[in-house]
Amino acid sequence: MRTVYLDHQSATPLLPEAFEAMRPYFTEYYGNASSLHQHGLRVREALKKARQQQAALVGAESDEEIFFTSDGTESANLAVKGVAYANERKGKHLVVSATEHPSVMNSVEFLEKQGWTCTRVPVNAEGFIQLDALRKAITPQTVLVAVHHVNHDIGSIQPIHDVGAVCAAAGIPLYVDCEASAGWLPIDVRAMGASLVSFSPHRFYGPKGVGVLYRHRRARLVSILHGGVQEGGRRAGTENIPAIVGAGVAAEVAARELSSRSAHVARLQTRLWDGLLAKVPFIKLNGPLPGPGRAPNNINISTEFIEGEGQLLLCDLHGIAVASGSSCVSKSLKISHVLAAIGLDHALAQGNLILTLGKDNTEADVDYVVETFAKIVGKLRGMSPMWDEFERGVIDSVIAPRGVGRSFSEHAAAVSGKPAH
Amino acid sequence: MSDTYTLYNSTVMDHFMNPRNMGDLKDADGVGEVGAAACGDIMKISLKIREGRIEDARFKTFGCGSAIASSSMATELIKGRTIEEAMSFSNQEVVNALGGLPPVKIHCSVLAEEALKAALEDYVKRHPEAVAKPESVPA
């Protein structure tokens, strides 16, 4: 059976050259970077080189602006809480887009319980932040604006330079979550006007266990992990040297191959969406069309009349690895907050699937996915009472309404006795 | 990798991949369709009832793997039962027969129970005589 990995948003295979670079740091160069002897000084050099490699990927002025954390979640927690705590006396108001990653959203919720307030700026149906609303959200009490570069679910590329200009005009630090863009889109932290930027090398063929946080030298940030004075006192804890070394190699290769990787996945992205649209009726692309507004590696679809987990499981049984934002997939039984924020009908959010391409995917992979997926949809629709009711005119399609029958949501509310959340 | 890892146990996966009694019944005697407000899943069960006994059952489900497996198993379990027996059917039977469900998926089995009971209610509505009990004589 062919296996096609289409979940590069979750993890990517480690580059062999990154793995080779990491190897001696497990067994030979095992020193702690805080140690003052040869073993420590050696890895300190490696740490500096790794910082330079990350700085080069995102256009940081100096490697001293690069901090290593354990992953993207920790970076987001440090960025949000670290800036909020550092500026507590200035004000206790935060502004975030409505479609930030859960690591940002939940950090904000944590602060709200401690007396901060937060304004969530809405996005439009394609997932782009509304700049007017952003301008209006900023108050004299605002100490941080957080807007991601590329949306982790639907691939929308935010007008981040405009966001940066708004923040610069207001004099508010901007944190840009680049987890879904680093390694795939060019990033220039200075052109963005960002005070903080986070990204994770495991999204671009580096190892897990390391996250990167860029901090502009003038941005105030206090530590949220307390201990030693590693990472300039802003992130206590022994550095994960092997992962940091591997991440450096991954960043260097990503910078070199960025345009060819992006062009490759962009071609596959178009082929995939065109193929799905041709082969699967009643399917919708969530987020912007492939092109300048969308990350080149992301396809997010809703397949009407069927649920996402079933699609995911059957894909997996056919060797195809994908993700879903359906409520059945989430442990909270809630649909992805991103799909809710773009105003997607609940029925369509239930049928959600997220496919993220990588450098090693081929046209043959994409063709196999399209062909297999069409069969999977047919099987699940055959089992779905909604498909049958649509065919009998009891309910209507959201994607291509025929003007016959009630909406899925009305129907679901009628049979469950309560409106779907 | 030679092993295959599965999200659910082998019984659940089997009922998801090879669902039993999937479909509709022509001239069903009772049909129940219910939705879960929690997650948005929808389940429909159709029954054929002969002489007070469930002769045949079919399901259709809009939902996750465990919802499909739960409805498949529920239809298997209730075939041959009397209306009275079926009225006291519990989702726990589905969970047990499936060899367990993840805690977050227990509500799928509840939905199967509710769909079955909705189908029985539909039958009773159409055939009130089926459950009319002889008038009890005071002692």
Coordinates of C-alpha atoms in Angstrom, one line a residue:
Chain A
M1 CA 0.0 0.0 0.0
R2 CA 1.2 3.5 -0.8
T3 CA 1.7 5.7 2.2
V4 CA 1.2 9.4 1.8
Y5 CA 2.0 11.7 4.7
L6 CA 0.0 14.8 4.6
D7 CA 0.3 16.1 8.1
H8 CA 3.5 18.2 7.9
Q9 CA 1.8 20.8 10.1
S10 CA 2.1 18.4 13.0
A11 CA 5.6 17.0 12.3
T12 CA 8.1 16.4 9.6
P13 CA 10.8 13.8 9.1
L14 CA 14.2 14.9 10.4
L15 CA 16.8 15.8 7.7
P16 CA 19.5 13.1 7.7
E17 CA 22.2 15.8 7.8
A18 CA 20.5 17.3 10.9
F19 CA 20.4 13.8 12.5
E20 CA 24.2 13.4 11.8
A21 CA 25.0 16.8 13.2
M22 CA 23.0 15.9 16.4
R23 CA 24.6 12.5 17.0
P24 CA 27.9 13.4 18.7
Y25 CA 26.0 15.8 21.1
F26 CA 24.3 12.8 22.7
T27 CA 27.4 10.6 23.3
E28 CA 30.6 12.6 22.9
Y29 CA 29.8 16.3 23.4
Y30 CA 27.5 15.8 26.3
G31 CA 28.6 18.8 28.3
N32 CA 26.2 21.3 29.9
A33 CA 26.4 24.7 28.3
S34 CA 26.5 26.3 31.7
S35 CA 29.7 24.5 32.7
L36 CA 33.0 26.4 32.5
H37 CA 35.3 23.5 31.5
Q38 CA 36.1 22.1 28.1
H39 CA 32.9 20.0 27.9
G40 CA 30.8 23.1 28.6
L41 CA 32.7 25.5 26.4
R42 CA 32.5 23.2 23.4
V43 CA 28.7 23.0 23.5
R44 CA 28.5 26.7 24.1
E45 CA 30.1 27.2 20.7
A46 CA 27.6 24.9 19.2
L47 CA 24.8 26.9 20.8
K48 CA 26.1 30.1 19.4
K49 CA 26.3 28.7 15.9
A50 CA 22.7 27.4 16.2
R51 CA 21.5 30.8 17.3
Q52 CA 23.2 32.4 14.2
Q53 CA 21.5 29.8 12.0
Q54 CA 18.0 30.7 13.4
A55 CA 18.8 34.4 13.3
A56 CA 19.7 34.1 9.6
L57 CA 16.4 32.2 8.8
V58 CA 14.2 35.1 10.1
G59 CA 16.5 38.1 9.4
A60 CA 17.3 38.9 13.1
E61 CA 19.9 41.5 13.6
S62 CA 21.9 39.5 16.1
D63 CA 22.0 35.9 17.4
E64 CA 21.5 37.4 20.8
E65 CA 17.9 38.0 19.9
I66 CA 17.3 34.2 19.5
F67 CA 16.1 32.3 22.5
F68 CA 15.6 28.5 22.6
T69 CA 12.6 27.0 24.4
S70 CA 11.2 23.5 24.4
D71 CA 8.6 24.0 21.7
G72 CA 6.1 26.3 20.1
T73 CA 3.7 26.1 23.0
E74 CA 6.4 27.2 25.5
S75 CA 7.4 30.0 23.1
A76 CA 3.9 31.3 22.9
N77 CA 3.4 31.1 26.7
L78 CA 6.7 33.0 27.2
A79 CA 5.8 35.6 24.6
V80 CA 2.3 36.3 25.9
K81 CA 2.8 36.0 29.6
G82 CA 6.4 37.3 29.6
V83 CA 5.4 40.6 27.9
A84 CA 2.2 40.9 29.9
Y85 CA 4.0 40.5 33.2
A86 CA 6.9 42.8 32.1
N87 CA 4.4 45.6 31.3
E88 CA 1.9 45.0 34.1
R89 CA 2.3 48.5 35.5
K90 CA 1.8 50.1 32.1
G91 CA -1.5 48.3 31.5
K92 CA -3.4 45.0 31.6
H93 CA -5.0 44.8 28.1
L94 CA -4.1 42.4 25.3
V95 CA -5.2 42.3 21.7
V96 CA -5.1 39.0 19.8
S97 CA -6.7 37.8 16.5
A98 CA -9.6 35.4 17.0
T99 CA -7.8 32.7 15.2
E100 CA -4.5 32.4 17.2
H101 CA -3.2 29.0 18.0
P102 CA -4.5 27.4 21.3
S103 CA -1.2 28.0 23.0
V104 CA -1.8 31.8 22.5
M105 CA -5.5 31.7 23.2
N106 CA -5.1 29.6 26.4
S107 CA -2.2 31.8 27.7
V108 CA -4.5 34.8 27.2
E109 CA -7.4 33.0 29.0
F110 CA -5.0 32.2 31.9
L111 CA -4.1 35.9 32.2
E112 CA -7.8 36.9 32.0
K113 CA -8.3 34.9 35.2
Q114 CA -5.6 37.0 36.8
G115 CA -7.2 40.4 35.9
W116 CA -6.0 41.1 32.4
T117 CA -8.6 41.9 29.7
C118 CA -8.3 40.8 26.1
T119 CA -9.9 41.9 22.9
R120 CA -10.2 39.2 20.2
V121 CA -10.1 40.8 16.8
P122 CA -12.4 39.1 14.3
V123 CA -11.3 37.7 11.0
N124 CA -13.3 37.6 7.7
A125 CA -14.6 34.5 6.0
E126 CA -11.2 33.8 4.5
G127 CA -9.5 34.1 7.9
F128 CA -7.8 37.5 7.4
I129 CA -7.7 39.8 10.3
Q130 CA -9.8 43.0 10.0
L131 CA -7.3 45.9 10.3
D132 CA -9.9 48.5 11.2
A133 CA -11.1 46.3 14.1
L134 CA -7.5 45.8 15.1
R135 CA -6.9 49.6 15.2
K136 CA -10.0 50.1 17.3
A137 CA -9.1 47.3 19.7
I138 CA -5.9 49.0 20.8
T139 CA -6.4 51.1 24.0
P140 CA -4.0 53.1 26.2
Q141 CA -3.9 50.1 28.4
T142 CA -2.8 47.7 25.7
V143 CA 0.6 46.1 26.2
L144 CA 0.7 43.4 23.6
V145 CA -0.8 42.6 20.2
A146 CA -0.5 39.0 19.0
V147 CA -1.3 38.1 15.4
H148 CA 0.0 35.0 13.7
H149 CA 1.7 35.0 10.3
V150 CA 0.0 32.0 8.8
N151 CA -3.0 30.3 10.2
H152 CA -2.3 26.8 11.5
D153 CA -5.7 25.5 10.4
I154 CA -6.7 27.2 7.1
G155 CA -3.4 28.6 5.8
S156 CA -4.4 32.3 5.6
I157 CA -1.4 34.6 5.3
Q158 CA -2.1 37.6 7.4
P159 CA -1.3 41.1 6.2
I160 CA 1.4 41.1 8.8
H161 CA 3.3 44.2 7.6
D162 CA 0.1 46.2 7.9
V163 CA -0.4 44.7 11.3
G164 CA 3.2 45.7 12.2
A165 CA 2.5 49.3 11.0
V166 CA -0.6 49.6 13.1
C167 CA 1.3 48.4 16.2
A168 CA 4.3 50.6 15.4
A169 CA 2.1 53.7 15.1
A170 CA 0.5 52.8 18.4
G171 CA 3.8 52.0 20.1
I172 CA 2.6 48.5 21.1
P173 CA 4.9 45.4 20.9
L174 CA 3.7 42.8 18.3
Y175 CA 4.2 39.1 18.8
V176 CA 4.0 37.1 15.6
D177 CA 3.4 33.4 15.8
C178 CA 5.3 32.1 12.7
E179 CA 4.9 28.4 13.6
A180 CA 3.0 27.6 10.4
S181 CA 5.1 29.8 8.1
A182 CA 8.8 29.5 9.2
G183 CA 10.7 27.4 6.7
W184 CA 8.0 27.7 4.0
L185 CA 7.6 31.5 3.6
P186 CA 10.3 34.2 3.8
I187 CA 10.3 35.8 7.2
D188 CA 11.9 39.2 8.0
V189 CA 11.3 40.0 11.6
R190 CA 12.4 43.6 11.1
A191 CA 10.2 44.2 8.1
M192 CA 7.3 42.8 10.1
G193 CA 8.0 45.2 12.9
A194 CA 7.8 42.3 15.3
S195 CA 9.0 42.5 18.9
L196 CA 8.6 38.8 19.3
V197 CA 8.4 35.9 16.8
S198 CA 8.1 32.2 17.5
F199 CA 8.7 29.2 15.3
S200 CA 9.4 25.5 15.6
P201 CA 12.1 23.6 13.6
H202 CA 10.1 20.3 13.7
R203 CA 7.8 22.0 11.1
F204 CA 10.7 22.2 8.7
Y205 CA 12.6 19.0 9.0
G206 CA 14.3 19.7 12.3
P207 CA 13.9 17.7 15.5
K208 CA 11.1 18.0 18.1
G209 CA 12.0 19.3 21.6
V210 CA 13.1 22.7 20.6
G211 CA 11.3 25.9 19.9
V212 CA 12.7 29.3 18.9
L213 CA 11.6 32.7 20.2
Y214 CA 13.0 35.8 18.6
R215 CA 13.0 38.9 20.9
H216 CA 13.9 42.3 19.6
R217 CA 16.6 43.6 21.9
R218 CA 14.3 46.5 23.2
A219 CA 11.3 44.3 23.9
R220 CA 10.6 43.9 27.6
L221 CA 10.1 40.2 28.5
V222 CA 10.2 38.5 31.9
S223 CA 10.9 34.9 32.5
I224 CA 8.0 32.5 33.3
L225 CA 10.4 29.6 34.1
H226 CA 12.5 30.3 37.2
G227 CA 15.9 28.8 37.8
G228 CA 19.3 29.4 36.4
V229 CA 20.3 32.2 34.0
Q230 CA 20.3 30.3 30.8
E231 CA 19.1 32.1 27.7
G232 CA 20.0 35.5 29.1
G233 CA 17.9 34.8 32.2
R234 CA 14.7 34.6 30.2
R235 CA 14.4 30.9 30.0
A236 CA 15.8 28.9 32.8
G237 CA 16.6 25.2 32.3
T238 CA 19.3 23.1 30.7
E239 CA 19.4 23.6 26.9
N240 CA 18.5 20.6 24.8
I241 CA 21.8 20.8 22.9
P242 CA 21.3 17.9 20.4
A243 CA 17.9 19.2 19.3
I244 CA 19.2 22.8 19.1
V245 CA 22.1 21.7 16.9
G246 CA 19.8 19.7 14.6
A247 CA 17.4 22.6 14.5
G248 CA 20.3 24.9 13.4
V249 CA 21.1 22.6 10.4
A250 CA 17.4 22.4 9.5
A251 CA 17.1 26.2 9.6
E252 CA 20.2 26.5 7.3
V253 CA 18.8 24.0 4.8
A254 CA 15.4 25.6 5.0
A255 CA 16.8 29.0 4.2
R256 CA 18.7 27.6 1.2
E257 CA 15.8 25.5 -0.1
L258 CA 12.9 27.7 0.9
S259 CA 11.9 28.9 -2.6
S260 CA 12.2 25.5 -4.2
R261 CA 10.3 23.7 -1.4
S262 CA 7.6 26.3 -1.5
A263 CA 7.2 26.2 -5.3
H264 CA 7.1 22.4 -5.1
V265 CA 4.3 22.2 -2.5
A266 CA 2.4 25.0 -4.2
R267 CA 2.2 23.0 -7.4
L268 CA 1.0 20.0 -5.5
Q269 CA -1.5 22.2 -3.5
T270 CA -3.1 23.3 -6.7
R271 CA -3.2 19.8 -8.1
L272 CA -4.7 18.5 -4.9
W273 CA -7.5 21.0 -4.6
D274 CA -8.3 20.9 -8.4
G275 CA -8.4 17.1 -8.2
L276 CA -10.6 17.0 -5.1
L277 CA -13.0 19.6 -6.5
A278 CA -13.3 17.7 -9.7
K279 CA -13.8 14.3 -8.1
V280 CA -15.8 15.0 -4.9
P281 CA -19.1 16.7 -5.1
F282 CA -20.2 19.0 -2.3
I283 CA -16.8 19.9 -1.0
K284 CA -15.5 23.3 0.1
L285 CA -12.1 24.8 0.5
N286 CA -11.8 26.7 3.9
G287 CA -9.5 29.7 3.8
P288 CA -8.2 31.6 0.8
L289 CA -7.8 30.0 -2.7
P290 CA -4.3 28.7 -3.4
G291 CA -2.2 31.8 -4.3
P292 CA -0.6 34.7 -2.6
G293 CA -3.1 34.7 0.3
R294 CA -2.6 31.1 1.3
A295 CA 0.4 29.2 2.6
P296 CA 1.6 26.9 -0.2
N297 CA 1.5 23.7 1.9
N298 CA -2.0 23.8 3.4
I299 CA -5.4 22.5 2.2
N300 CA -8.3 22.6 4.5
I301 CA -11.6 21.2 3.3
S302 CA -15.1 20.4 4.4
T303 CA -16.8 17.5 2.9
E304 CA -20.6 17.9 3.3
F305 CA -22.9 15.3 4.8
I306 CA -20.1 13.3 6.5
E307 CA -18.0 13.7 9.6
G308 CA -14.3 14.3 9.7
E309 CA -13.0 11.6 12.1
G310 CA -14.5 8.9 9.9
Q311 CA -12.7 10.4 6.9
L312 CA -9.5 10.6 8.8
L313 CA -9.7 7.0 10.0
L314 CA -10.5 5.6 6.5
C315 CA -7.7 7.8 5.0
D316 CA -5.3 6.3 7.5
L317 CA -6.4 2.7 6.7
H318 CA -5.5 3.6 3.1
G319 CA -2.0 4.9 4.1
I320 CA -2.9 8.6 4.0
A321 CA -2.1 10.6 7.1
V322 CA -4.3 13.7 7.6
A323 CA -5.7 15.8 10.4
S324 CA -9.2 17.2 11.2
G325 CA -10.8 20.1 13.1
S326 CA -14.0 18.2 13.6
S327 CA -15.5 18.1 17.1
C328 CA -15.3 14.3 17.1
V329 CA -11.5 14.6 16.8
S330 CA -11.1 17.2 19.5
K331 CA -11.0 16.0 23.1
S332 CA -13.3 18.8 24.1
L333 CA -16.0 17.8 21.5
K334 CA -15.8 21.3 20.1
I335 CA -15.1 22.2 16.5
S336 CA -11.9 24.1 15.7
H337 CA -12.2 27.7 17.0
V338 CA -10.7 28.8 13.7
L339 CA -13.6 27.3 11.7
A340 CA -16.0 28.9 14.1
A341 CA -14.3 32.3 13.7
I342 CA -14.6 32.3 9.9
G343 CA -18.3 31.6 10.4
L344 CA -18.3 28.1 8.9
D345 CA -21.6 26.3 9.2
H346 CA -21.4 23.7 12.0
A347 CA -22.3 20.9 9.6
L348 CA -19.3 21.8 7.4
A349 CA -17.0 22.1 10.4
Q350 CA -18.0 18.6 11.3
G351 CA -16.8 17.3 7.9
N352 CA -13.4 19.0 8.2
L353 CA -10.1 17.6 7.0
I354 CA -6.6 19.3 7.1
L355 CA -4.0 18.2 4.6
T356 CA -0.5 19.7 4.8
L357 CA 2.0 18.9 2.1
G358 CA 5.8 18.5 2.4
K359 CA 8.9 18.5 0.2
D360 CA 8.9 14.7 -0.3
N361 CA 5.3 14.5 -1.6
T362 CA 4.9 13.8 -5.3
E363 CA 2.3 14.3 -8.0
A364 CA 1.6 10.5 -7.8
D365 CA 0.9 10.9 -4.1
V366 CA -1.6 13.6 -4.8
D367 CA -3.3 11.6 -7.5
Y368 CA -3.6 8.6 -5.2
V369 CA -5.1 10.8 -2.4
V370 CA -7.7 12.3 -4.8
E371 CA -8.7 8.9 -6.1
T372 CA -8.8 7.2 -2.7
F373 CA -10.6 10.1 -1.0
A374 CA -13.4 10.1 -3.6
K375 CA -14.0 6.4 -2.7
I376 CA -13.9 7.1 1.0
V377 CA -16.4 9.9 0.7
G378 CA -18.7 7.6 -1.3
K379 CA -18.5 5.0 1.4
L380 CA -19.2 7.4 4.3
R381 CA -22.0 9.1 2.4
G382 CA -23.6 5.7 1.9
M383 CA -23.7 5.4 5.6
S384 CA -24.9 8.9 6.4
P385 CA -28.6 9.7 7.0
M386 CA -27.8 13.3 6.0
W387 CA -26.8 12.3 2.5
D388 CA -29.9 10.2 2.1
E389 CA -32.1 13.1 3.4
F390 CA -30.4 15.5 1.0
E391 CA -31.1 13.2 -1.9
R392 CA -34.7 12.9 -0.8
G393 CA -35.0 16.7 -0.5
V394 CA -35.5 16.7 3.3
I395 CA -32.4 18.8 3.9
D396 CA -30.5 21.2 1.7
S397 CA -26.8 21.5 0.9
V398 CA -24.9 24.4 2.5
I399 CA -22.2 24.4 -0.2
A400 CA -24.6 24.3 -3.2
P401 CA -28.1 24.9 -2.1
R402 CA -30.9 23.7 -4.3
G403 CA -33.6 25.6 -2.4
V404 CA -35.3 22.3 -1.3
G405 CA -35.5 21.2 2.3
R406 CA -34.4 22.7 5.6
S407 CA -30.8 23.5 6.5
F408 CA -28.7 20.9 8.1
S409 CA -28.5 23.0 11.3
E410 CA -32.2 23.3 11.5
H411 CA -32.5 19.6 11.0
A412 CA -29.8 18.8 13.5
A413 CA -31.5 21.1 16.1
A414 CA -34.8 19.4 15.4
V415 CA -33.5 15.8 16.0
S416 CA -31.3 16.7 18.9
G417 CA -33.8 19.0 20.6
K418 CA -31.0 21.6 21.0
P419 CA -29.1 23.7 18.5
A420 CA -25.6 22.5 17.7
H421 CA -23.0 24.7 19.4
Chain B
M1 CA 6.9 -0.3 10.5
S2 CA 5.2 -3.7 10.5
D3 CA 2.6 -3.0 13.2
T4 CA -0.6 -1.2 12.6
Y5 CA -1.8 1.1 15.3
T6 CA -5.5 1.8 15.7
L7 CA -7.3 4.6 17.5
Y8 CA -9.9 2.1 18.8
N9 CA -9.8 -1.5 19.8
S10 CA -10.2 -4.2 17.2
T11 CA -13.9 -4.8 17.8
V12 CA -14.7 -1.1 17.3
M13 CA -12.5 -0.9 14.3
D14 CA -14.2 -3.9 12.8
H15 CA -17.7 -2.5 13.3
F16 CA -16.5 0.8 11.8
M17 CA -14.9 -0.7 8.7
N18 CA -17.5 -3.5 8.2
P19 CA -20.6 -2.1 9.7
R20 CA -23.5 -4.5 10.3
N21 CA -27.0 -3.7 9.4
M22 CA -26.1 -0.4 7.6
G23 CA -28.9 1.1 5.6
D24 CA -32.6 1.7 5.7
L25 CA -35.6 -0.7 6.0
K26 CA -38.3 -0.5 3.4
D27 CA -41.7 -0.3 5.2
A28 CA -40.0 0.1 8.6
D29 CA -42.4 -0.2 11.5
G30 CA -40.5 2.4 13.5
V31 CA -37.8 5.0 12.7
G32 CA -35.9 7.1 15.1
E33 CA -33.4 9.8 14.3
V34 CA -31.5 11.6 17.0
G35 CA -28.7 14.1 17.2
A36 CA -26.1 14.7 19.8
A37 CA -26.1 18.4 20.9
A38 CA -22.7 17.9 22.4
C39 CA -20.8 17.0 19.2
G40 CA -23.3 17.3 16.3
D41 CA -23.4 13.6 15.3
I42 CA -26.7 12.2 14.0
M43 CA -28.0 8.6 14.2
K44 CA -31.0 7.0 12.6
I45 CA -32.3 3.5 13.4
S46 CA -35.1 1.7 11.6
L47 CA -36.9 -1.3 13.0
K48 CA -39.0 -4.1 11.5
I49 CA -41.3 -5.5 14.3
R50 CA -43.2 -8.7 14.1
E51 CA -45.4 -10.1 16.9
G52 CA -43.9 -7.8 19.5
R53 CA -40.4 -8.7 18.6
I54 CA -37.6 -6.8 16.7
E55 CA -37.2 -8.8 13.6
D56 CA -34.8 -6.6 11.8
A57 CA -32.9 -3.3 12.4
R58 CA -30.8 -1.0 10.3
F59 CA -28.8 2.2 11.0
K60 CA -27.4 5.2 9.3
T61 CA -25.0 7.5 11.1
F62 CA -23.4 10.9 10.5
G63 CA -20.6 10.7 13.0
C64 CA -17.2 9.5 14.0
G65 CA -15.8 5.9 13.9
S66 CA -17.1 5.2 17.4
A67 CA -20.5 6.5 16.5
I68 CA -20.7 4.3 13.5
A69 CA -19.4 1.3 15.5
S70 CA -21.9 2.0 18.3
S71 CA -24.9 2.0 16.0
S72 CA -23.7 -1.1 14.2
M73 CA -23.3 -2.9 17.5
A74 CA -26.7 -1.7 18.8
T75 CA -28.6 -3.0 15.8
E76 CA -26.8 -6.4 16.2
L77 CA -27.7 -6.6 19.9
I78 CA -31.4 -5.7 19.7
K79 CA -32.4 -8.0 16.9
G80 CA -34.7 -10.7 18.3
R81 CA -35.6 -8.8 21.4
T82 CA -39.2 -8.0 22.5
I83 CA -40.3 -4.4 22.6
E84 CA -40.3 -4.5 26.4
E85 CA -36.8 -5.9 26.5
A86 CA -35.7 -3.3 23.9
M87 CA -37.3 -0.5 26.0
S88 CA -34.8 -1.2 28.8
F89 CA -31.8 -1.3 26.5
S90 CA -28.8 0.5 27.9
N91 CA -25.8 2.1 26.2
Q92 CA -23.6 0.1 28.6
E93 CA -24.5 -3.0 26.6
V94 CA -23.0 -1.4 23.5
V95 CA -19.9 -0.3 25.4
N96 CA -19.4 -3.8 26.8
A97 CA -20.0 -5.6 23.5
L98 CA -17.6 -3.3 21.8
G99 CA -15.0 -4.1 24.5
G100 CA -15.0 -0.5 25.7
L101 CA -14.9 3.0 24.3
P102 CA -12.6 5.9 25.2
P103 CA -14.3 8.0 27.9
V104 CA -14.8 10.9 25.5
K105 CA -16.7 8.6 23.2
I106 CA -19.1 7.1 25.6
H107 CA -21.7 9.6 24.4
C108 CA -21.7 7.8 21.0
S109 CA -23.2 4.7 22.7
V110 CA -25.8 6.9 24.4
L111 CA -26.8 8.3 21.1
A112 CA -27.3 4.7 19.8
E113 CA -29.6 4.0 22.8
E114 CA -31.5 7.2 22.1
A115 CA -31.9 6.4 18.4
L116 CA -33.2 2.9 19.3
K117 CA -35.7 4.3 21.8
A118 CA -36.8 7.0 19.4
A119 CA -37.5 4.2 16.9
L120 CA -39.5 2.2 19.5
E121 CA -41.5 5.3 20.4
D122 CA -42.3 5.9 16.8
Y123 CA -43.5 2.3 16.6
V124 CA -45.6 2.6 19.7
K125 CA -47.1 5.9 18.3
R126 CA -48.1 4.0 15.2
H127 CA -49.3 0.9 17.1
P128 CA -50.6 1.9 20.5
E129 CA -52.2 -1.5 20.9
A130 CA -48.8 -3.1 20.9
V131 CA -48.1 -2.0 24.5
A132 CA -51.7 -1.7 25.8
K133 CA -51.7 -3.8 28.9
P134 CA -54.7 -5.6 30.1
E135 CA -56.5 -3.6 32.9
S136 CA -55.1 -4.7 36.2
V137 CA -57.5 -6.0 38.7
P138 CA -57.2 -4.5 42.1
A139 CA -56.3 -7.1 44.7

